[in-house]
JSON list of C-alpha atoms in Angstrom, two decimals:
[
{"chain": "F", "resi": 270, "resn": "MET", "atom": "CA", "xyz": [110.12, 101.87, 99.57]},
{"chain": "F", "resi": 271, "resn": "GLU", "atom": "CA", "xyz": [110.41, 99.37, 102.39]},
{"chain": "F", "resi": 272, "resn": "ASN", "atom": "CA", "xyz": [108.89, 95.93, 101.92]},
{"chain": "F", "resi": 273, "resn": "ILE", "atom": "CA", "xyz": [106.26, 95.37, 104.60]},
{"chain": "F", "resi": 274, "resn": "ASP", "atom": "CA", "xyz": [104.54, 92.37, 103.01]},
{"chain": "F", "resi": 275, "resn": "GLY", "atom": "CA", "xyz": [106.14, 89.92, 105.43]},
{"chain": "F", "resi": 276, "resn": "ASP", "atom": "CA", "xyz": [104.93, 91.98, 108.40]},
{"chain": "F", "resi": 277, "resn": "LEU", "atom": "CA", "xyz": [101.39, 92.44, 107.07]},
{"chain": "F", "resi": 278, "resn": "GLY", "atom": "CA", "xyz": [98.51, 90.34, 108.39]},
{"chain": "F", "resi": 279, "resn": "ILE", "atom": "CA", "xyz": [94.87, 90.33, 107.26]},
{"chain": "F", "resi": 280, "resn": "SER", "atom": "CA", "xyz": [92.14, 89.28, 109.66]},
{"chain": "F", "resi": 281, "resn": "THR", "atom": "CA", "xyz": [88.34, 89.13, 109.85]},
{"chain": "F", "resi": 282, "resn": "ASP", "atom": "CA", "xyz": [88.46, 89.03, 113.65]},
{"chain": "F", "resi": 283, "resn": "LYS", "atom": "CA", "xyz": [86.36, 92.05, 114.67]},
{"chain": "F", "resi": 284, "resn": "SER", "atom": "CA", "xyz": [87.75, 91.98, 118.20]},
{"chain": "F", "resi": 285, "resn": "LYS", "atom": "CA", "xyz": [91.11, 93.10, 116.76]},
{"chain": "F", "resi": 286, "resn": "LEU", "atom": "CA", "xyz": [89.64, 96.15, 115.01]},
{"chain": "F", "resi": 287, "resn": "ASP", "atom": "CA", "xyz": [90.60, 99.61, 116.24]},
{"chain": "F", "resi": 288, "resn": "VAL", "atom": "CA", "xyz": [87.08, 101.01, 115.80]},
{"chain": "F", "resi": 289, "resn": "ASP", "atom": "CA", "xyz": [88.21, 104.49, 116.85]},
{"chain": "F", "resi": 290, "resn": "LYS", "atom": "CA", "xyz": [90.68, 104.49, 113.96]},
{"chain": "F", "resi": 291, "resn": "VAL", "atom": "CA", "xyz": [88.03, 103.20, 111.54]},
{"chain": "F", "resi": 292, "resn": "CYS", "atom": "CA", "xyz": [85.58, 105.90, 112.68]},
{"chain": "F", "resi": 293, "resn": "ASP", "atom": "CA", "xyz": [88.28, 108.58, 112.48]},
{"chain": "F", "resi": 294, "resn": "PHE", "atom": "CA", "xyz": [89.30, 107.64, 108.96]},
{"chain": "F", "resi": 295, "resn": "LEU", "atom": "CA", "xyz": [85.73, 107.37, 107.69]},
{"chain": "F", "resi": 296, "resn": "SER", "atom": "CA", "xyz": [84.92, 110.77, 109.22]},
{"chain": "F", "resi": 297, "resn": "ARG", "atom": "CA", "xyz": [87.62, 112.21, 106.93]},
{"chain": "F", "resi": 298, "resn": "SER", "atom": "CA", "xyz": [86.64, 110.26, 103.81]},
{"chain": "F", "resi": 299, "resn": "TYR", "atom": "CA", "xyz": [84.62, 111.74, 100.95]},
{"chain": "F", "resi": 300, "resn": "TRP", "atom": "CA", "xyz": [82.11, 108.87, 101.04]},
{"chain": "F", "resi": 301, "resn": "ALA", "atom": "CA", "xyz": [81.34, 108.55, 104.75]},
{"chain": "F", "resi": 302, "resn": "ASN", "atom": "CA", "xyz": [82.21, 111.88, 106.34]},
{"chain": "F", "resi": 303, "resn": "LYS", "atom": "CA", "xyz": [78.60, 112.51, 107.34]},
{"chain": "F", "resi": 304, "resn": "ARG", "atom": "CA", "xyz": [77.97, 109.09, 108.90]},
{"chain": "F", "resi": 305, "resn": "PRO", "atom": "CA", "xyz": [77.40, 109.22, 112.63]},
{"chain": "F", "resi": 306, "resn": "ARG", "atom": "CA", "xyz": [79.65, 106.99, 114.76]},
{"chain": "F", "resi": 307, "resn": "GLU", "atom": "CA", "xyz": [76.61, 104.89, 115.74]},
{"chain": "F", "resi": 308, "resn": "THR", "atom": "CA", "xyz": [75.94, 104.14, 112.07]},
{"chain": "F", "resi": 309, "resn": "ILE", "atom": "CA", "xyz": [79.57, 103.13, 111.49]},
{"chain": "F", "resi": 310, "resn": "LEU", "atom": "CA", "xyz": [79.48, 100.83, 114.50]},
{"chain": "F", "resi": 311, "resn": "LYS", "atom": "CA", "xyz": [76.24, 99.23, 113.31]},
{"chain": "F", "resi": 312, "resn": "SER", "atom": "CA", "xyz": [77.71, 98.76, 109.81]},
{"chain": "F", "resi": 313, "resn": "ILE", "atom": "CA", "xyz": [80.73, 96.99, 111.31]},
{"chain": "F", "resi": 314, "resn": "GLU", "atom": "CA", "xyz": [78.48, 94.79, 113.42]},
{"chain": "F", "resi": 315, "resn": "ASN", "atom": "CA", "xyz": [76.41, 93.73, 110.39]},
{"chain": "F", "resi": 316, "resn": "SER", "atom": "CA", "xyz": [79.24, 93.20, 107.89]},
{"chain": "F", "resi": 317, "resn": "ILE", "atom": "CA", "xyz": [82.22, 90.97, 107.32]},
{"chain": "F", "resi": 318, "resn": "CYS", "atom": "CA", "xyz": [85.15, 93.21, 108.16]},
{"chain": "F", "resi": 319, "resn": "TYR", "atom": "CA", "xyz": [88.76, 92.84, 107.07]},
{"chain": "F", "resi": 320, "resn": "GLY", "atom": "CA", "xyz": [91.55, 94.52, 108.95]},
{"chain": "F", "resi": 321, "resn": "ALA", "atom": "CA", "xyz": [95.10, 94.83, 107.63]},
{"chain": "F", "resi": 322, "resn": "TYR", "atom": "CA", "xyz": [97.66, 94.89, 110.44]},
{"chain": "F", "resi": 323, "resn": "ILE", "atom": "CA", "xyz": [101.32, 95.46, 110.97]},
{"chain": "F", "resi": 324, "resn": "GLY", "atom": "CA", "xyz": [101.78, 93.94, 114.39]},
{"chain": "F", "resi": 325, "resn": "ASP", "atom": "CA", "xyz": [98.70, 95.08, 116.30]},
{"chain": "F", "resi": 326, "resn": "ARG", "atom": "CA", "xyz": [98.41, 98.35, 114.37]},
{"chain": "F", "resi": 327, "resn": "LEU", "atom": "CA", "xyz": [95.43, 98.64, 112.02]},
{"chain": "F", "resi": 328, "resn": "VAL", "atom": "CA", "xyz": [96.76, 100.02, 108.72]},
{"chain": "F", "resi": 329, "resn": "GLY", "atom": "CA", "xyz": [93.90, 99.09, 106.39]},
{"chain": "F", "resi": 330, "resn": "PHE", "atom": "CA", "xyz": [90.23, 98.21, 106.51]},
{"chain": "F", "resi": 331, "resn": "ALA", "atom": "CA", "xyz": [87.38, 97.01, 104.29]},
{"chain": "F", "resi": 332, "resn": "ARG", "atom": "CA", "xyz": [83.80, 95.88, 104.81]},
{"chain": "F", "resi": 333, "resn": "VAL", "atom": "CA", "xyz": [81.87, 93.30, 102.82]},
{"chain": "F", "resi": 334, "resn": "VAL", "atom": "CA", "xyz": [78.08, 93.07, 102.71]},
{"chain": "F", "resi": 335, "resn": "THR", "atom": "CA", "xyz": [76.75, 89.91, 101.06]},
{"chain": "F", "resi": 336, "resn": "ASP", "atom": "CA", "xyz": [73.81, 87.60, 100.53]},
{"chain": "F", "resi": 337, "resn": "GLY", "atom": "CA", "xyz": [76.31, 84.73, 100.46]},
{"chain": "F", "resi": 338, "resn": "ALA", "atom": "CA", "xyz": [74.83, 83.30, 97.28]},
{"chain": "F", "resi": 339, "resn": "THR", "atom": "CA", "xyz": [74.99, 85.72, 94.36]},
{"chain": "F", "resi": 340, "resn": "MET", "atom": "CA", "xyz": [76.76, 88.96, 95.26]},
{"chain": "F", "resi": 341, "resn": "TYR", "atom": "CA", "xyz": [78.79, 91.01, 97.67]},
{"chain": "F", "resi": 342, "resn": "TRP", "atom": "CA", "xyz": [79.36, 94.72, 98.07]},
{"chain": "F", "resi": 343, "resn": "LEU", "atom": "CA", "xyz": [82.92, 95.82, 98.90]},
{"chain": "F", "resi": 344, "resn": "CYS", "atom": "CA", "xyz": [82.86, 99.11, 100.79]},
{"chain": "F", "resi": 345, "resn": "ASP", "atom": "CA", "xyz": [84.68, 101.43, 103.18]},
{"chain": "F", "resi": 346, "resn": "VAL", "atom": "CA", "xyz": [88.08, 100.35, 101.86]},
{"chain": "F", "resi": 347, "resn": "PHE", "atom": "CA", "xyz": [90.94, 102.44, 103.19]},
{"chain": "F", "resi": 348, "resn": "VAL", "atom": "CA", "xyz": [94.66, 102.28, 103.86]},
{"chain": "F", "resi": 349, "resn": "ASP", "atom": "CA", "xyz": [96.21, 104.56, 106.49]},
{"chain": "F", "resi": 350, "resn": "GLU", "atom": "CA", "xyz": [97.85, 107.51, 104.73]},
{"chain": "F", "resi": 351, "resn": "GLU", "atom": "CA", "xyz": [101.20, 106.69, 106.37]},
{"chain": "F", "resi": 352, "resn": "TYR", "atom": "CA", "xyz": [101.21, 103.21, 104.82]},
{"chain": "F", "resi": 353, "resn": "ARG", "atom": "CA", "xyz": [99.98, 103.91, 101.29]},
{"chain": "F", "resi": 354, "resn": "GLY", "atom": "CA", "xyz": [102.19, 102.86, 98.41]},
{"chain": "F", "resi": 355, "resn": "HIS", "atom": "CA", "xyz": [103.29, 99.62, 100.06]},
{"chain": "F", "resi": 356, "resn": "GLY", "atom": "CA", "xyz": [100.80, 97.25, 98.38]},
{"chain": "F", "resi": 357, "resn": "ILE", "atom": "CA", "xyz": [98.48, 97.01, 101.38]},
{"chain": "F", "resi": 358, "resn": "GLY", "atom": "CA", "xyz": [95.40, 97.91, 99.32]},
{"chain": "F", "resi": 359, "resn": "LYS", "atom": "CA", "xyz": [96.29, 95.22, 96.78]},
{"chain": "F", "resi": 360, "resn": "LYS", "atom": "CA", "xyz": [96.78, 92.63, 99.51]},
{"chain": "F", "resi": 361, "resn": "LEU", "atom": "CA", "xyz": [93.50, 93.61, 101.19]},
{"chain": "F", "resi": 362, "resn": "VAL", "atom": "CA", "xyz": [91.38, 93.60, 98.02]},
{"chain": "F", "resi": 363, "resn": "GLY", "atom": "CA", "xyz": [93.13, 90.45, 96.74]},
{"chain": "F", "resi": 364, "resn": "THR", "atom": "CA", "xyz": [92.44, 88.62, 99.98]},
{"chain": "F", "resi": 365, "resn": "ILE", "atom": "CA", "xyz": [88.75, 89.53, 99.79]},
{"chain": "F", "resi": 366, "resn": "THR", "atom": "CA", "xyz": [88.21, 88.79, 96.09]},
{"chain": "F", "resi": 367, "resn": "ASN", "atom": "CA", "xyz": [90.02, 85.45, 96.39]},
{"chain": "F", "resi": 368, "resn": "ALA", "atom": "CA", "xyz": [88.29, 84.36, 99.62]},
{"chain": "F", "resi": 369, "resn": "ASP", "atom": "CA", "xyz": [86.42, 81.09, 99.13]},
{"chain": "F", "resi": 370, "resn": "GLU", "atom": "CA", "xyz": [83.14, 82.70, 100.22]},
{"chain": "F", "resi": 371, "resn": "PHE", "atom": "CA", "xyz": [83.38, 85.49, 97.59]},
{"chain": "F", "resi": 372, "resn": "LYS", "atom": "CA", "xyz": [85.48, 84.21, 94.68]},
{"chain": "F", "resi": 373, "resn": "ASP", "atom": "CA", "xyz": [82.46, 82.90, 92.71]},
{"chain": "F", "resi": 374, "resn": "LEU", "atom": "CA", "xyz": [80.10, 85.77, 93.55]},
{"chain": "F", "resi": 375, "resn": "ASN", "atom": "CA", "xyz": [79.51, 89.00, 91.66]},
{"chain": "F", "resi": 376, "resn": "GLY", "atom": "CA", "xyz": [81.23, 91.86, 93.46]},
{"chain": "F", "resi": 377, "resn": "LEU", "atom": "CA", "xyz": [80.10, 95.48, 93.55]},
{"chain": "F", "resi": 378, "resn": "LEU", "atom": "CA", "xyz": [81.72, 98.64, 94.81]},
{"chain": "F", "resi": 379, "resn": "ALA", "atom": "CA", "xyz": [81.25, 102.37, 94.32]},
{"chain": "F", "resi": 380, "resn": "THR", "atom": "CA", "xyz": [84.27, 104.66, 94.25]},
{"chain": "F", "resi": 381, "resn": "LYS", "atom": "CA", "xyz": [85.44, 107.94, 92.80]},
{"chain": "F", "resi": 382, "resn": "ASP", "atom": "CA", "xyz": [89.11, 106.92, 92.96]},
{"chain": "F", "resi": 383, "resn": "ALA", "atom": "CA", "xyz": [91.55, 103.99, 92.90]},
{"chain": "F", "resi": 384, "resn": "HIS", "atom": "CA", "xyz": [89.95, 102.60, 89.74]},
{"chain": "F", "resi": 385, "resn": "GLY", "atom": "CA", "xyz": [93.27, 101.11, 88.65]},
{"chain": "F", "resi": 386, "resn": "LEU", "atom": "CA", "xyz": [93.49, 99.09, 91.86]},
{"chain": "F", "resi": 387, "resn": "TYR", "atom": "CA", "xyz": [90.00, 97.65, 91.57]},
{"chain": "F", "resi": 388, "resn": "GLU", "atom": "CA", "xyz": [90.28, 96.95, 87.84]},
{"chain": "F", "resi": 389, "resn": "GLN", "atom": "CA", "xyz": [93.19, 94.60, 88.63]},
{"chain": "F", "resi": 390, "resn": "TYR", "atom": "CA", "xyz": [90.61, 92.47, 90.46]},
{"chain": "F", "resi": 391, "resn": "HIS", "atom": "CA", "xyz": [88.13, 92.51, 87.55]},
{"chain": "F", "resi": 392, "resn": "PHE", "atom": "CA", "xyz": [85.84, 95.27, 88.83]},
{"chain": "F", "resi": 393, "resn": "THR", "atom": "CA", "xyz": [84.46, 97.45, 86.04]},
{"chain": "F", "resi": 394, "resn": "ARG", "atom": "CA", "xyz": [83.10, 100.97, 86.25]},
{"chain": "F", "resi": 395, "resn": "MET", "atom": "CA", "xyz": [79.37, 101.29, 86.86]},
{"chain": "F", "resi": 396, "resn": "GLU", "atom": "CA", "xyz": [77.20, 104.24, 85.98]},
{"chain": "F", "resi": 397, "resn": "MET", "atom": "CA", "xyz": [74.18, 103.96, 88.23]},
{"chain": "F", "resi": 398, "resn": "MET", "atom": "CA", "xyz": [73.68, 103.87, 91.96]},
{"chain": "F", "resi": 399, "resn": "ARG", "atom": "CA", "xyz": [70.61, 104.64, 94.00]},
{"chain": "F", "resi": 400, "resn": "ARG", "atom": "CA", "xyz": [71.45, 106.98, 96.85]},
{"chain": "F", "resi": 401, "resn": "MET", "atom": "CA", "xyz": [68.42, 107.62, 99.05]},
{"chain": "F", "resi": 402, "resn": "ALA", "atom": "CA", "xyz": [70.21, 110.30, 101.07]},
{"chain": "F", "resi": 403, "resn": "ASP", "atom": "CA", "xyz": [70.69, 112.39, 97.89]},
{"chain": "F", "resi": 404, "resn": "TYR", "atom": "CA", "xyz": [67.06, 111.79, 96.88]},
{"chain": "F", "resi": 405, "resn": "ILE", "atom": "CA", "xyz": [65.76, 112.83, 100.30]},
{"chain": "F", "resi": 406, "resn": "ARG", "atom": "CA", "xyz": [67.98, 115.95, 100.36]},
{"chain": "F", "resi": 407, "resn": "ASN", "atom": "CA", "xyz": [66.63, 116.94, 96.94]},
{"chain": "F", "resi": 408, "resn": "MET", "atom": "CA", "xyz": [63.04, 116.41, 98.05]},
{"chain": "F", "resi": 409, "resn": "ASP", "atom": "CA", "xyz": [63.63, 118.44, 101.24]},
{"chain": "F", "resi": 410, "resn": "LYS", "atom": "CA", "xyz": [64.75, 121.35, 99.03]},
{"chain": "F", "resi": 411, "resn": "GLY", "atom": "CA", "xyz": [61.51, 121.19, 97.04]},
{"chain": "F", "resi": 412, "resn": "GLY", "atom": "CA", "xyz": [62.92, 119.07, 94.24]},
{"chain": "F", "resi": 413, "resn": "SER", "atom": "CA", "xyz": [60.98, 116.56, 92.20]},
{"chain": "F", "resi": 414, "resn": "VAL", "atom": "CA", "xyz": [61.56, 113.00, 91.20]}
]
């Protein structure tokens, strides 16, 4: 495996983001594949976004939603399929969890995979999450609370 660490840069500069690539990846993800592009763009606008770059090419992405005082939510983390296995996810999550603005806050995330990665950064598995979209779908089908 080639070492790309020296070529990898992490930035929170939203002007560098390839939003088409972010939208494309999220449209293929299990967690955001039903999000309209407009919703993705609004989520980027209202979050702290981290891009992982090799040169100008976006190879990884993550969003952080926070109150800036007690907690943050790490979400929409992905690494381009072509670049997986090179430590980019570790670098991205490590940069976020060690950032001065987040290092003393409680961090949350919801994921069905990559538990080993997140556990390295002291995330633990959670069992409850309120998903209004699932609730509304159930109610639309005649379900009950």
